[in-house]
Tab-separated table of C-alpha atoms in Angstrom:
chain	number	residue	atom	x	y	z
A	1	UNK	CA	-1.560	19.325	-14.899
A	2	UNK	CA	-0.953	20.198	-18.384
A	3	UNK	CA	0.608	17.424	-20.547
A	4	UNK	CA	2.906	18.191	-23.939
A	5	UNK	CA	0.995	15.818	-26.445
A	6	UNK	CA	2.682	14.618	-28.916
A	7	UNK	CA	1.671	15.931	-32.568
A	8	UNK	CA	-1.774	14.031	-34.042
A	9	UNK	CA	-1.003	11.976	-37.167
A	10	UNK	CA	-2.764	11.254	-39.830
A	11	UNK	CA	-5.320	8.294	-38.432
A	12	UNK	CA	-8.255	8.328	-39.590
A	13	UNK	CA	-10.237	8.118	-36.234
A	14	UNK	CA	-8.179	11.335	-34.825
A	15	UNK	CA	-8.022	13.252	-38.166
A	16	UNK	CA	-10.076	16.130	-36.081
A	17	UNK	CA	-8.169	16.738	-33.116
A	18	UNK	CA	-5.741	19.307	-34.628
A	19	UNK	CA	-6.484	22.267	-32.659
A	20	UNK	CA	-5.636	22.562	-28.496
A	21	UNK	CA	-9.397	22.112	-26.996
A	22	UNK	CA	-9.600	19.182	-29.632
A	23	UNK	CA	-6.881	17.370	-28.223
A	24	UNK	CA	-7.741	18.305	-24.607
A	25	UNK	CA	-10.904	16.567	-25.219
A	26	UNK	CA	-9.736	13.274	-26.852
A	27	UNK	CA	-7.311	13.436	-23.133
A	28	UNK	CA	-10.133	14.397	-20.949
A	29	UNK	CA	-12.220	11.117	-22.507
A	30	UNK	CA	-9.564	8.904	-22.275
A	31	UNK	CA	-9.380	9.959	-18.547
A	32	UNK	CA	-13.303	9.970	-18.036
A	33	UNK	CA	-13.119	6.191	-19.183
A	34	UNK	CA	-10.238	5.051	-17.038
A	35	UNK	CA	-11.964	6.931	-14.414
A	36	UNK	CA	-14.846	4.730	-14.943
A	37	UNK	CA	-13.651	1.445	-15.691
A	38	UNK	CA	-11.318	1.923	-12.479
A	39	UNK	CA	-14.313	2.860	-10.309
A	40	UNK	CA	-16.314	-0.260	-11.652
A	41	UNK	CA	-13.380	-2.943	-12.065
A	42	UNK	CA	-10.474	-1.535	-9.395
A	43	UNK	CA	-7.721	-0.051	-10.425
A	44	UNK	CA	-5.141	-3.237	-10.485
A	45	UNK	CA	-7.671	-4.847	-13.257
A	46	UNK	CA	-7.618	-2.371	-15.998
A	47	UNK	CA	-5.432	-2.662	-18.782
A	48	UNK	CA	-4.440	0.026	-21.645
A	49	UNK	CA	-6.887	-2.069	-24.380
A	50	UNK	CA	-9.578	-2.096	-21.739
A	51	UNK	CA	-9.311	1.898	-21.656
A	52	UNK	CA	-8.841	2.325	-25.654
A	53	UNK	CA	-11.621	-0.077	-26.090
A	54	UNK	CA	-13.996	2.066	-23.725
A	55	UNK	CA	-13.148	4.974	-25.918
A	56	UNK	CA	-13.827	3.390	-28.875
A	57	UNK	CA	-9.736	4.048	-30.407
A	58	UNK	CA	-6.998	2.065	-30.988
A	59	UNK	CA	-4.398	1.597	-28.775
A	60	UNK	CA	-2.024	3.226	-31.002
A	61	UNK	CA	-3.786	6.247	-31.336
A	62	UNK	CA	-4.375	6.112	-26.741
A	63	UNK	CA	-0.575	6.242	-26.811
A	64	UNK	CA	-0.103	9.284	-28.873
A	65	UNK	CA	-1.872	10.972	-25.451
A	66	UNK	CA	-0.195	9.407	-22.831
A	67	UNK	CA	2.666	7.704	-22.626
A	68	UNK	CA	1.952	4.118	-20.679
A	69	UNK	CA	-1.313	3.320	-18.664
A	70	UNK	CA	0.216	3.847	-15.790
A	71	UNK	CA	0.497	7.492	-17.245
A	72	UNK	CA	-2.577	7.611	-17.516
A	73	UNK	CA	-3.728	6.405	-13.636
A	74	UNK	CA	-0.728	9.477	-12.429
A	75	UNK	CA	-2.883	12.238	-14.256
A	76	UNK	CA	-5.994	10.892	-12.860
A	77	UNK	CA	-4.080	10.439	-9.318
A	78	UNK	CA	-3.100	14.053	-9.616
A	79	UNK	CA	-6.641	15.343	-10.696
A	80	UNK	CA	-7.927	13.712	-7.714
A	81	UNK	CA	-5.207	14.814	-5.066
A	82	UNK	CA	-6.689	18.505	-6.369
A	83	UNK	CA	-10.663	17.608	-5.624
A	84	UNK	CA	-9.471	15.861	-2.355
A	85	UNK	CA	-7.737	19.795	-0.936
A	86	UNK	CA	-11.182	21.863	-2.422
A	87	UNK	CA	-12.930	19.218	-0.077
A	88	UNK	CA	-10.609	19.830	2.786
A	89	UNK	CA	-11.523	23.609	1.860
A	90	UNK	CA	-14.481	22.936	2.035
A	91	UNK	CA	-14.740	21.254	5.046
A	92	UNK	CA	-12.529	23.429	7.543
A	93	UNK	CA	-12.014	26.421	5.909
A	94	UNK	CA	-14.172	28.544	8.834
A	95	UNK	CA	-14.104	25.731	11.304
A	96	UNK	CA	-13.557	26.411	14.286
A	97	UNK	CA	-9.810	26.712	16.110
A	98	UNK	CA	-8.947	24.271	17.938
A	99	UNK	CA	-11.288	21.352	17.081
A	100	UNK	CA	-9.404	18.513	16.652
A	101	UNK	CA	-12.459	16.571	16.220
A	102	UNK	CA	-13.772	18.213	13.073
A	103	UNK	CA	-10.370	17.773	11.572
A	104	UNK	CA	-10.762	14.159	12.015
A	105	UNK	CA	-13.921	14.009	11.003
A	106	UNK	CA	-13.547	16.250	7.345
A	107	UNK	CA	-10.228	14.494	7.028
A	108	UNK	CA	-12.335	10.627	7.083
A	109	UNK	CA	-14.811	11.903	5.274
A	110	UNK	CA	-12.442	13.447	2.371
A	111	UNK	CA	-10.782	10.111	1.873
A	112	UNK	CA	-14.069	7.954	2.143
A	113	UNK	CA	-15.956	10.393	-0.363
A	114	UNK	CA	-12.881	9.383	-2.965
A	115	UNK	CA	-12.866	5.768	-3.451
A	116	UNK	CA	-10.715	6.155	-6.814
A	117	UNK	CA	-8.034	8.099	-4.447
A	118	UNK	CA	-7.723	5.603	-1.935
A	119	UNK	CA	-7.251	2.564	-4.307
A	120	UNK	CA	-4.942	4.973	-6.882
A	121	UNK	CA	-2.783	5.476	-3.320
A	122	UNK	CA	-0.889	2.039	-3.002
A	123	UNK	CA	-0.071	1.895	-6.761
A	124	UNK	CA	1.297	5.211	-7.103
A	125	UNK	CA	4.802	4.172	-5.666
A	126	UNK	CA	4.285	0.648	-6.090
A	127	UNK	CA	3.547	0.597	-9.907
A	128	UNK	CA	2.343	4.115	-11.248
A	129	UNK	CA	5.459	6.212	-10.410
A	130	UNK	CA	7.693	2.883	-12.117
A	131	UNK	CA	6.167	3.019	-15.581
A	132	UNK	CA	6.340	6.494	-16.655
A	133	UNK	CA	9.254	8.843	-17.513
A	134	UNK	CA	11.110	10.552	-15.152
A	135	UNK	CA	9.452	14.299	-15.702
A	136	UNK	CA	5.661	12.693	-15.815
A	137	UNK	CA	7.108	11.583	-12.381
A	138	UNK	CA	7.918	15.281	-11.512
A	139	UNK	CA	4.970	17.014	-12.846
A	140	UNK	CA	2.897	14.118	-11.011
A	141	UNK	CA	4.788	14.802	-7.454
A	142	UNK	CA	4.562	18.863	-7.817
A	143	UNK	CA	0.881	18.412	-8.176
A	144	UNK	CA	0.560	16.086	-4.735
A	145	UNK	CA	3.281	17.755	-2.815
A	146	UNK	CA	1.479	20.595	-2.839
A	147	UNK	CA	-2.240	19.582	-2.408
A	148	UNK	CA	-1.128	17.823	0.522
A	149	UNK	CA	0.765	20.962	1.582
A	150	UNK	CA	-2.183	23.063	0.634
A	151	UNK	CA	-4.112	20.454	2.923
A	152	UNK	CA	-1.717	21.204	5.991
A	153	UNK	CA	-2.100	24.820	5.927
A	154	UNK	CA	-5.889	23.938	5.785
A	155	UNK	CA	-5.658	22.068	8.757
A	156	UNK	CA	-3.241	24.479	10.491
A	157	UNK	CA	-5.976	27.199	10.605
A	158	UNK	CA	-8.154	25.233	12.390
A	159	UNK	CA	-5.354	24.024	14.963
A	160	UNK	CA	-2.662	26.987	15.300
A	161	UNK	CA	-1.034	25.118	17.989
A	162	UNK	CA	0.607	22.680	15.478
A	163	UNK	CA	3.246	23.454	13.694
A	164	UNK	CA	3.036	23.236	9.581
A	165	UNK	CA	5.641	20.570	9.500
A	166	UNK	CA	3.066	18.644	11.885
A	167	UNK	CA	0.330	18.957	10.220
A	168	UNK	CA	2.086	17.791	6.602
A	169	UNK	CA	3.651	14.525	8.829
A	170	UNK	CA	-0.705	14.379	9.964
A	171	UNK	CA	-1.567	14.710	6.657
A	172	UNK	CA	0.910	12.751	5.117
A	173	UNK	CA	0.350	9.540	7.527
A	174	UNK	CA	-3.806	9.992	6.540
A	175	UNK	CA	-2.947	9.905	3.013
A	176	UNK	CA	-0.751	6.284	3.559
A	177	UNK	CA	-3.118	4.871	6.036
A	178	UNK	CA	-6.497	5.643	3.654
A	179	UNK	CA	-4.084	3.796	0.732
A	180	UNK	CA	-3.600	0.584	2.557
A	181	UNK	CA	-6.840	0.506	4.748
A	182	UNK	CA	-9.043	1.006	2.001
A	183	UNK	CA	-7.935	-2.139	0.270
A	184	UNK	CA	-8.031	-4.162	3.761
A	185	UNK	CA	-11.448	-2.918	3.780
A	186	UNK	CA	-12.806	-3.751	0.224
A	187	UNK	CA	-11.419	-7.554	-0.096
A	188	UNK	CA	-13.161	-9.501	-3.350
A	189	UNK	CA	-16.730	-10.766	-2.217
A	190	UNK	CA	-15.726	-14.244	-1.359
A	191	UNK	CA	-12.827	-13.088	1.366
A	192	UNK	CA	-15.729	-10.368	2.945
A	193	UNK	CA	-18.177	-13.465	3.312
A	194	UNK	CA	-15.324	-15.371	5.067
A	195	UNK	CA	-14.109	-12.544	7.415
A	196	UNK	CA	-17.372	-12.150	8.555
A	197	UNK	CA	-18.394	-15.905	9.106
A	198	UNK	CA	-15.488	-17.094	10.418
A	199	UNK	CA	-15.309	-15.807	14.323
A	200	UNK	CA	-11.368	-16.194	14.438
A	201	UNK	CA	-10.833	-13.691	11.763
A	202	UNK	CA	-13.204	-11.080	12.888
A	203	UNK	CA	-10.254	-8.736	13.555
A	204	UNK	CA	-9.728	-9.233	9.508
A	205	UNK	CA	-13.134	-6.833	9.176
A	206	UNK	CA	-11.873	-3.264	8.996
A	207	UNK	CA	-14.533	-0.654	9.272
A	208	UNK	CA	-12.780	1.887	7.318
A	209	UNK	CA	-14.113	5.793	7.973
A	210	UNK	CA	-14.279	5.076	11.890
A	211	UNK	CA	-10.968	3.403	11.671
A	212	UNK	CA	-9.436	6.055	10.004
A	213	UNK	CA	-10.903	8.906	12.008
A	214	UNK	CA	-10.229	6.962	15.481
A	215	UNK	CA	-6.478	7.679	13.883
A	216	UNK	CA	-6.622	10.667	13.502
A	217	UNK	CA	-7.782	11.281	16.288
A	218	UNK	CA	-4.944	9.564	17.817
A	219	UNK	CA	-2.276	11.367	15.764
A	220	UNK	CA	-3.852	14.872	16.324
A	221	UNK	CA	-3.854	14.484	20.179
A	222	UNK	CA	-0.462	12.640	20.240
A	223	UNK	CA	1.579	15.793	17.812
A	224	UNK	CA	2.114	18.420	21.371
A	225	UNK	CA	2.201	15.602	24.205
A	226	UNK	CA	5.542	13.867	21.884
A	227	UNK	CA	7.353	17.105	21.486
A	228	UNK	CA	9.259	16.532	24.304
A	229	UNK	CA	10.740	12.993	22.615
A	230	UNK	CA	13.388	13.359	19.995
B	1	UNK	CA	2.090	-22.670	8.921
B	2	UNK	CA	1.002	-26.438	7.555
B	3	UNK	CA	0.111	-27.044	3.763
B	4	UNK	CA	-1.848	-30.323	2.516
B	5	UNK	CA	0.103	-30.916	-0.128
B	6	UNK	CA	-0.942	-32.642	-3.608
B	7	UNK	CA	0.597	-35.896	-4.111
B	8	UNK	CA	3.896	-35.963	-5.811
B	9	UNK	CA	3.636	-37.409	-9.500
B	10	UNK	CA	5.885	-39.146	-11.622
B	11	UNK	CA	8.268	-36.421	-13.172
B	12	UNK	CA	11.145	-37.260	-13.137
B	13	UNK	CA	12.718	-34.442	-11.033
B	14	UNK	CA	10.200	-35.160	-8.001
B	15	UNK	CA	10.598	-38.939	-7.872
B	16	UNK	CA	12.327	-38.703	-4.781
B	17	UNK	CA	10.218	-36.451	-2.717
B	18	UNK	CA	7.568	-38.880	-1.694
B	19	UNK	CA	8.072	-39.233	2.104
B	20	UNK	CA	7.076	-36.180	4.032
B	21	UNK	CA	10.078	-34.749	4.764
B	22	UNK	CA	11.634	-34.266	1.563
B	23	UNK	CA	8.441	-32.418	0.266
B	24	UNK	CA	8.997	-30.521	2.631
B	25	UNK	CA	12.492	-29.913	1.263
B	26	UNK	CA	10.725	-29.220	-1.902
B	27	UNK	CA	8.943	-26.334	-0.007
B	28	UNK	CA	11.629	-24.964	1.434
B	29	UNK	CA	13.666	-24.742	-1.785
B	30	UNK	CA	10.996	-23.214	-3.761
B	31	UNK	CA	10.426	-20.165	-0.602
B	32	UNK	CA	13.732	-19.730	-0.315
B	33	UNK	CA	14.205	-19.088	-4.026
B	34	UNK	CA	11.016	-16.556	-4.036
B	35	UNK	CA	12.866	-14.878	-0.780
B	36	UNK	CA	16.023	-14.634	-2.349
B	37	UNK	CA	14.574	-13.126	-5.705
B	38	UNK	CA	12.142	-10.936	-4.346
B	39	UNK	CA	15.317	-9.573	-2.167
B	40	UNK	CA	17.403	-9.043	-4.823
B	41	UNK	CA	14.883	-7.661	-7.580
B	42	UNK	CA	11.212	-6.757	-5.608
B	43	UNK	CA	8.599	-8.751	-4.881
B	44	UNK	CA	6.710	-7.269	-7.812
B	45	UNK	CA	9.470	-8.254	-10.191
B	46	UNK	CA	9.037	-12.044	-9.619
B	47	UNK	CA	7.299	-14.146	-11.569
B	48	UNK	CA	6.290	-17.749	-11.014
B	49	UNK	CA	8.201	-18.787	-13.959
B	50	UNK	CA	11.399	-16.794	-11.930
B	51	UNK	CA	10.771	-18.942	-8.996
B	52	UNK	CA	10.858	-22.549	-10.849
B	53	UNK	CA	14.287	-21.674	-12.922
B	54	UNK	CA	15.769	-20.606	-9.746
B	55	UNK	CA	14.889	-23.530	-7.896
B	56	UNK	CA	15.829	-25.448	-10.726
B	57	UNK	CA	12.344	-27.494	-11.575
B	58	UNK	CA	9.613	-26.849	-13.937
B	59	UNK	CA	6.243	-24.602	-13.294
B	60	UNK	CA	4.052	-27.303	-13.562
B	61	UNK	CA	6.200	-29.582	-10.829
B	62	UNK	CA	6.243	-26.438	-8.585
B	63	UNK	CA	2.387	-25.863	-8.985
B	64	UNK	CA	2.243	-29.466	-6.759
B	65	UNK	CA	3.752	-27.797	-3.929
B	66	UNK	CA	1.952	-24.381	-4.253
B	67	UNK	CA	-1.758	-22.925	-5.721
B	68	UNK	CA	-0.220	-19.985	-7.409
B	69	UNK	CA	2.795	-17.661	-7.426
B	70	UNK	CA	0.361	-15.649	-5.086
B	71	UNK	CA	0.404	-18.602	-2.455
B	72	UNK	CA	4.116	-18.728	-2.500
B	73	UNK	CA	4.438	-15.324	-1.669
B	74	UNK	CA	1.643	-15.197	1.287
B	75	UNK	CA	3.422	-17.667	2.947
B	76	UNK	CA	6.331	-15.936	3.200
B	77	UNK	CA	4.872	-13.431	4.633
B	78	UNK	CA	3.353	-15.607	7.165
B	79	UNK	CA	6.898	-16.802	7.747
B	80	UNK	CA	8.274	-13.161	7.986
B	81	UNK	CA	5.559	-12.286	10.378
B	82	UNK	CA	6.397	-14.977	13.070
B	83	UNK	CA	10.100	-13.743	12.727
B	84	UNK	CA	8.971	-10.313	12.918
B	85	UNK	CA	6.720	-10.752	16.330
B	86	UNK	CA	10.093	-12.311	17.531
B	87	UNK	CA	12.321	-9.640	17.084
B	88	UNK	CA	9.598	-7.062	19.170
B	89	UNK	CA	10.023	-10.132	21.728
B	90	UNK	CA	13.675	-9.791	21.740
B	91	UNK	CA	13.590	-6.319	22.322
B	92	UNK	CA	10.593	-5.622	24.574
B	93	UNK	CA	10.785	-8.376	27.243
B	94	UNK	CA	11.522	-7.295	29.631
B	95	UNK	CA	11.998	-3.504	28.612
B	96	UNK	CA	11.183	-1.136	31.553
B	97	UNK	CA	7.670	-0.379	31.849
B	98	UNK	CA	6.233	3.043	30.651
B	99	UNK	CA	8.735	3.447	28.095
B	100	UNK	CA	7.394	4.496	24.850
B	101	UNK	CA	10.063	5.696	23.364
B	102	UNK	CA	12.448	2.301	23.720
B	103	UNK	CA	8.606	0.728	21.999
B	104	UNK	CA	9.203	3.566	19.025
B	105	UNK	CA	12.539	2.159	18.937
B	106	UNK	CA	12.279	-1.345	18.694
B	107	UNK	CA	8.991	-1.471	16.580
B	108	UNK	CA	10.546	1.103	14.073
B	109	UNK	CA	13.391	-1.405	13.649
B	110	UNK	CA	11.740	-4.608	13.668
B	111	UNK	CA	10.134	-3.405	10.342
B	112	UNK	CA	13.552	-1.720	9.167
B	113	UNK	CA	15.361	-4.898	9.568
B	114	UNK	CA	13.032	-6.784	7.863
B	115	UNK	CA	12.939	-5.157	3.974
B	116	UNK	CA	11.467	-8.271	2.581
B	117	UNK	CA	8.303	-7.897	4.794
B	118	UNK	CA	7.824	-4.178	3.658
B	119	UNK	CA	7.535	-4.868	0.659
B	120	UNK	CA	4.900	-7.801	0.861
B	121	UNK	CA	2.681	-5.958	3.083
B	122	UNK	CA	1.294	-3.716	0.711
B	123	UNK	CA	1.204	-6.578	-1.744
B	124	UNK	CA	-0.640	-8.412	0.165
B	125	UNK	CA	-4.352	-7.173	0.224
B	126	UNK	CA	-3.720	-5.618	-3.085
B	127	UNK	CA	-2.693	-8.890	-5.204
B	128	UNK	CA	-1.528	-11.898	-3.379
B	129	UNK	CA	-4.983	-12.524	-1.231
B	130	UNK	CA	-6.649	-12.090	-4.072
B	131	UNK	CA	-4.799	-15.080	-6.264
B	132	UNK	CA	-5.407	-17.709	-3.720
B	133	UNK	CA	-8.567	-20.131	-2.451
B	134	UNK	CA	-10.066	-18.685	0.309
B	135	UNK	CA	-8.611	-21.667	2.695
B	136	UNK	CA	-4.968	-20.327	1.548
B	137	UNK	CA	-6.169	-16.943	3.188
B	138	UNK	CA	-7.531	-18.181	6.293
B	139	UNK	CA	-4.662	-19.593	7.150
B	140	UNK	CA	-2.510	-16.600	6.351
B	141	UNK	CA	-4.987	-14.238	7.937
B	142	UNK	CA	-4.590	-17.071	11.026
B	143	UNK	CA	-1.122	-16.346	10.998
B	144	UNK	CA	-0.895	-12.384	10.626
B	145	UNK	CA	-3.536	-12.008	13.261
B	146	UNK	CA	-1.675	-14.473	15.700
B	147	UNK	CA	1.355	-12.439	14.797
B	148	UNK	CA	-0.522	-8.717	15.731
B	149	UNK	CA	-2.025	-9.773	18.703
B	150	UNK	CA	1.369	-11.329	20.077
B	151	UNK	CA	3.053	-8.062	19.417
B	152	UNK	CA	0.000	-6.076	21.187
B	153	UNK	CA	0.622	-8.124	23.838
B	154	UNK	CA	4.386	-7.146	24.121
B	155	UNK	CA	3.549	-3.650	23.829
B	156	UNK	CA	0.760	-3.548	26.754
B	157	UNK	CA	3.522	-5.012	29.333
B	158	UNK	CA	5.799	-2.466	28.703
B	159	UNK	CA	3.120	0.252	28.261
B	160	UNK	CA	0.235	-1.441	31.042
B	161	UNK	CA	-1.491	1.899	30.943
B	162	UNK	CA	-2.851	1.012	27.563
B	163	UNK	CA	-5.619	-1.293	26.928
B	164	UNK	CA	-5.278	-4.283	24.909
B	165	UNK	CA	-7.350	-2.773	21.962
B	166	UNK	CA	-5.340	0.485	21.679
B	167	UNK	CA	-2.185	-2.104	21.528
B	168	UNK	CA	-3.759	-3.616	18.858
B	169	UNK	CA	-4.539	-0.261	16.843
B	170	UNK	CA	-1.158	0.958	17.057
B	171	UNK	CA	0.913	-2.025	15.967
B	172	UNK	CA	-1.965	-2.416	13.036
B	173	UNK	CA	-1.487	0.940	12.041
B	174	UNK	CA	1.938	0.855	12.145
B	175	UNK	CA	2.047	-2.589	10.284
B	176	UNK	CA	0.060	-0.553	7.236
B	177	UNK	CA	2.482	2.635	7.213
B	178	UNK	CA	5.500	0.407	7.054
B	179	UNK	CA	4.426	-1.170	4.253
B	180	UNK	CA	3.228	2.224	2.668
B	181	UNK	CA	6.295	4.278	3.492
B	182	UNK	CA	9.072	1.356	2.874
B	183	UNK	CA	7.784	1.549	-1.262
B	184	UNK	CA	8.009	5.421	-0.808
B	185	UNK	CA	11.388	5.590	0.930
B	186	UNK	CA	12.953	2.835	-1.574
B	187	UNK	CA	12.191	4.364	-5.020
B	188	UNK	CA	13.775	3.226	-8.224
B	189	UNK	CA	17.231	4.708	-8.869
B	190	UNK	CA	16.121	7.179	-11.175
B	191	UNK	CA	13.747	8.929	-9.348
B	192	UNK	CA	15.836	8.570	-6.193
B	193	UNK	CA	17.952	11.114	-7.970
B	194	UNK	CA	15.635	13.160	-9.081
B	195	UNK	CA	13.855	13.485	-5.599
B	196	UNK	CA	17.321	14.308	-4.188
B	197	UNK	CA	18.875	16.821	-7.161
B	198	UNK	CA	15.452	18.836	-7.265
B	199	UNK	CA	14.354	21.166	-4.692
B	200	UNK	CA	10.836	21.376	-5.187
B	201	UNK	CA	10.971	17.763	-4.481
B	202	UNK	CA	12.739	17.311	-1.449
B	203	UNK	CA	9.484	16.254	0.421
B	204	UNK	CA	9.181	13.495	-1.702
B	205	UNK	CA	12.748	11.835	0.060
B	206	UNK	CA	11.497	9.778	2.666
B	207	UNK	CA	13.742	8.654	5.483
B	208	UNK	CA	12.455	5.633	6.190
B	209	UNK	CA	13.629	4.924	10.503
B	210	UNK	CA	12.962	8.065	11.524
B	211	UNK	CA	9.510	8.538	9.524
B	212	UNK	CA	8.523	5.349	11.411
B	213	UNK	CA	9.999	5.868	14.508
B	214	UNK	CA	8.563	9.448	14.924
B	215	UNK	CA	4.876	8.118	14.023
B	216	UNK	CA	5.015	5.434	16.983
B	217	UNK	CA	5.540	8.379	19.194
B	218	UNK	CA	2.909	10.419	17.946
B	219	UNK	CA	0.614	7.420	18.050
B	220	UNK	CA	1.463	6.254	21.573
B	221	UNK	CA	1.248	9.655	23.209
B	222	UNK	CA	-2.144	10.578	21.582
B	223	UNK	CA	-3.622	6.958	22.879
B	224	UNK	CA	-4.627	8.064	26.218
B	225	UNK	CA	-5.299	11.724	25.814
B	226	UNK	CA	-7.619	11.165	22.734
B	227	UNK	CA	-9.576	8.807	24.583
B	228	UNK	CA	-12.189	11.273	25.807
B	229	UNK	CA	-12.908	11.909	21.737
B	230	UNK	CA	-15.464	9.218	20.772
């Protein structure tokens, strides 16, 4: 993704970052310590002074980078949409046709490997996508329509018997169900000690990679046998 | 759903509500003004301080009824979930057995009809569980579990060739995608547009029905084939 910064002024703690690579770094570390604080604190807990304060800049000077926080969160949402395909690559590109199996499996794995991913997911339209202008919107969206698409021709090598538009709606549903599963699977510390004490709400535990692959499983087997229903 | 409620104090406004069934009242008045607001302007959008003017009382005299804004919330979603396990009554009782399709059908639309639901589930691991005492939760999760395993139920005597656990998984799963997909298919107005005037995004439009609908097929016929996958 490649962001139009606004010009650097004349404060004193960004007097430096006049030339491209310059600025690209002062982005890249405010990224790096989003990316951080998210991984440590969850995403829904970390504020725009949290982030300028882990850099070490005023807020003022954060904002001449990125618009809003939630900005900020898209880009990183984006950059990780792009590691999530290279693993798919990685994973299936060579695999063998026709195993369904090792989809599921790569396709789990991709999404459990990525914890920042799969709590970014459920904000992205809930609260990301709300807070930013309409073309950081855009260049967010071109960036995830196609590493998902990328993703479904990944997975359409391995199984030629689906179509493309198949494996998108496969990869698509993965994507939504790691969003809302992770969370059901990472409750605070005091609602994990209940769910797993209290017999009547054992069904609250979610396991989430074998979940997630028993769905795809599910989905993958389900795509040729529902054809024949409109 | 049955809350202990604190005893009524001596502001003026509450005077009256001292015998059960007028705090009750109370109760009622202050869900029904979080329902209608969260209708009209997204359950994100409301505030505690929202739900008080509306109901025409001050925060601290609605804090005797409820923990948090949080609270208020998660028990409407208990409320929307016993409606909700209804409606798949209504439809599927009776429904011919073996039909998948008419279980597509009527699960698609109980979530369809029910906007306000949508939009809490995702909500609802991500914020609300997490602003409440862990009692508050076991009695939602109580509720929302009840609510699942009812509908399972529904859907094995129209489907008997399913067990009761694959029930289970698909009415979970498809609990988790509506709630992904309706904050996906309802975008703000301004990106609505731009998803529909700009090519390059037209994956990004999201028709909510038939995105549902088309899952619970996939899901249903891949239940029984994909159970020789581990």
């Amino acid at each position: 993704m490649c962001y139009k910064l606004a010009p650097v002024g004349t404060d004193a703690a960004f007097q430096r970052a006049r030339r491209p690579e310059q600025k690209q770094q002062r982005q890249d570390a405010i990224l790096d310590a989003a990316r951080q604080l998210a991984l440590r604190d969850g995403v829904r807990n970390v504020s725009l002074t949290d982030i300028a304060e882990e850099v070490g800049i005023h807020k003022s000077a954060l904002l001449r980078y990125f618009e809003t926080r939630e900005q900020i969160f898209l880009e990183l949402t984006a950059q990780s949409w792009l590691g999530w395909a290279q693993a798919l690559h990685a994973g299936l590109d060579g695999g063998s046709p026709g195993s369904a199996d090792l989809v599921a499996d790569v396709v789990a794995r991709s999404f459990a490997d990525r914890p920042l991913l799969c709590d970014l997911i459920p904000h992205t339209a809930l609260n990301h996508e709300r807070h930013v202008s309409t073309s950081a919107v855009r260049r967010y969206k071109l960036t995830s329509l196609r590493a998902i698409s990328d993703a479904a021709d990944v997975v359409r090598r391995v199984l030629p018997d689906l179509t493309g538009d198949e494996c998108r709606e496969f990869i698509s549903t993965m994507a939504n169900l790691a969003g809302s599963l992770w969370q059901i699977a990472n409750p605070p510390p005091a609602l994990a000690r209940l769910y797993t004490s209290d017999p009547d709400l054992a069904l609250a535990c979610v396991d989430f990679v074998p979940r997630l692959r028993r769905t795809a499983v599910v989905l993958l087997a389900g795509m040729v046998p529902s054809r024949s229903s409109a």
